[in-house]
């Protein structure tokens, strides 16, 4: 058996034990380049992949190789040269940006390119990677290789809550492609609202062919915040056809949303399965270390040095929104510019008051009912008493769960509120939702999003 065959057999086994997204992103582009005295050398496209495989997949890979060839003792990971060169040049660029070009970068930041609609401030070099976004980042990075465009990652679907870096990541793909292949790859970034309104105009003016032609000229179409398509049935149908036309022409489509395709209410089934047919990745909340790294990188660009203690304080208080982390840095910069001193911890607590000590918000049972109804776009009366249809039962059970979990209402009281249900029905609902929340990431995500709306609007 040659090494090519050995690797093919091993990855066949690995493929069965990891998710499709993980497989395509981390494993598929690895190549077994040598095997000597039981040492297998795997060549991978970049440093991120190397670290990830080494830290998280080594046992799996070793086991798979051993199953095929029992003499394998060890796996060594190396980065392919071509890519190494690319990353080194990126590292240099990063230094230049921080050390010499910070002012220019500021100037650049609002100049949106008219042709591509891309904002040049969103680049990979300033995108901090941690466990909360590493899969999304690695997959996005793969899309900066023209050979990957329009293939397995099509469409590329990124989802996650507000302010967690979806727009930044999507635009970074576009900016990188435009910079490296200025006359070869046509990129266009649109929000789903802009896309929808152009689509509606085209339908009205009976110029769908022109619309499709225009979009077909694009090689990479980035559509941000697709959740706004929810509820717009006609638009979705047209969107589906446009999507197919692009897809069949091997155009790369990149999409973001605040939730996974399945959780977008009233998303046409066909469209949902199209979205799920490519690669779907999520960005979750940044962990403490990542929050520190993000803060430090934003501070670095501003020449302000804060003590560790202060950085730890901010990172421990602002947990769920990177835009707010940035906001806190901006407040500190503004203070520094006016007063010419770096604020101490007490001053910072005061400056960031509005970001960190949110006034304790009391939510009411009605607020829960309304928020769930709005989230699923189902009239409240149907949630309360619309029968046993599946699309009603789930929102109803989630409502019960939230009334119990957020407000500690009694089971009989919840039953009464929801059209006179028996308390055993409520108990069952709460248990079911709790179980689903832990086993089905879509359900977990939906509940988080509903809670976010409950407390932030
Ligand atoms: P979303 O589109 O998910 O709401 P954005 O992409 O607009 O979020 O991100 C909000 C802000 O936080 C932006 O200014 C962005 O540059 C910054 N940001 C998000 N993620 C990161 C990251 N991983 N590293 C550095 N900055 C980030
Ligand atoms: Mg966004």
CSV table of N, CA, C and O in Angstrom, one decimal, residues 236 240 262 266-276:
chain,number,residue,atom,x,y,z
A,236,UNK,N,-38.8,35.3,-1.6
A,236,UNK,CA,-38.0,34.1,-1.4
A,236,UNK,C,-38.0,33.2,-2.7
A,236,UNK,O,-37.1,32.5,-3.0
A,240,UNK,N,-34.9,32.2,-4.7
A,240,UNK,CA,-34.5,30.8,-4.9
A,240,UNK,C,-34.0,30.6,-6.4
A,240,UNK,O,-33.0,29.9,-6.6
A,262,UNK,N,-32.4,26.5,9.6
A,262,UNK,CA,-33.7,25.8,10.1
A,262,UNK,C,-34.5,26.7,11.0
A,262,UNK,O,-35.7,26.6,11.2
A,266,UNK,N,-40.5,30.8,8.5
A,266,UNK,CA,-41.1,30.9,7.2
A,266,UNK,C,-40.1,30.9,6.0
A,266,UNK,O,-40.3,31.5,5.0
A,267,UNK,N,-38.9,30.3,6.3
A,267,UNK,CA,-38.0,30.2,5.2
A,267,UNK,C,-38.4,29.0,4.3
A,267,UNK,O,-38.6,27.9,4.9
A,268,UNK,N,-38.6,29.2,3.1
A,268,UNK,CA,-39.1,28.2,2.2
A,268,UNK,C,-38.2,26.9,2.3
A,268,UNK,O,-37.0,27.0,2.4
A,269,UNK,N,-38.8,25.8,2.4
A,269,UNK,CA,-38.1,24.5,2.6
A,269,UNK,C,-37.0,24.3,1.6
A,269,UNK,O,-35.8,24.0,1.9
A,270,UNK,N,-37.3,24.6,0.3
A,270,UNK,CA,-36.3,24.4,-0.7
A,270,UNK,C,-35.0,25.3,-0.5
A,270,UNK,O,-33.9,24.9,-0.7
A,271,UNK,N,-35.3,26.5,0.0
A,271,UNK,CA,-34.2,27.5,0.2
A,271,UNK,C,-33.4,27.0,1.4
A,271,UNK,O,-32.2,27.1,1.4
A,272,UNK,N,-34.1,26.6,2.4
A,272,UNK,CA,-33.5,26.1,3.6
A,272,UNK,C,-32.5,24.9,3.3
A,272,UNK,O,-31.3,24.9,3.7
A,273,UNK,N,-33.0,24.0,2.5
A,273,UNK,CA,-32.1,22.9,2.2
A,273,UNK,C,-31.0,23.3,1.3
A,273,UNK,O,-29.9,22.7,1.3
A,274,UNK,N,-31.2,24.3,0.4
A,274,UNK,CA,-30.1,24.8,-0.4
A,274,UNK,C,-29.0,25.4,0.5
A,274,UNK,O,-27.8,25.2,0.3
A,275,UNK,N,-29.5,26.2,1.5
A,275,UNK,CA,-28.5,26.8,2.4
A,275,UNK,C,-27.7,25.7,3.2
A,275,UNK,O,-26.5,25.9,3.4
A,276,UNK,N,-28.4,24.7,3.5
A,276,UNK,CA,-27.7,23.7,4.3
A,276,UNK,C,-26.9,22.8,3.4
A,276,UNK,O,-26.1,22.0,4.0
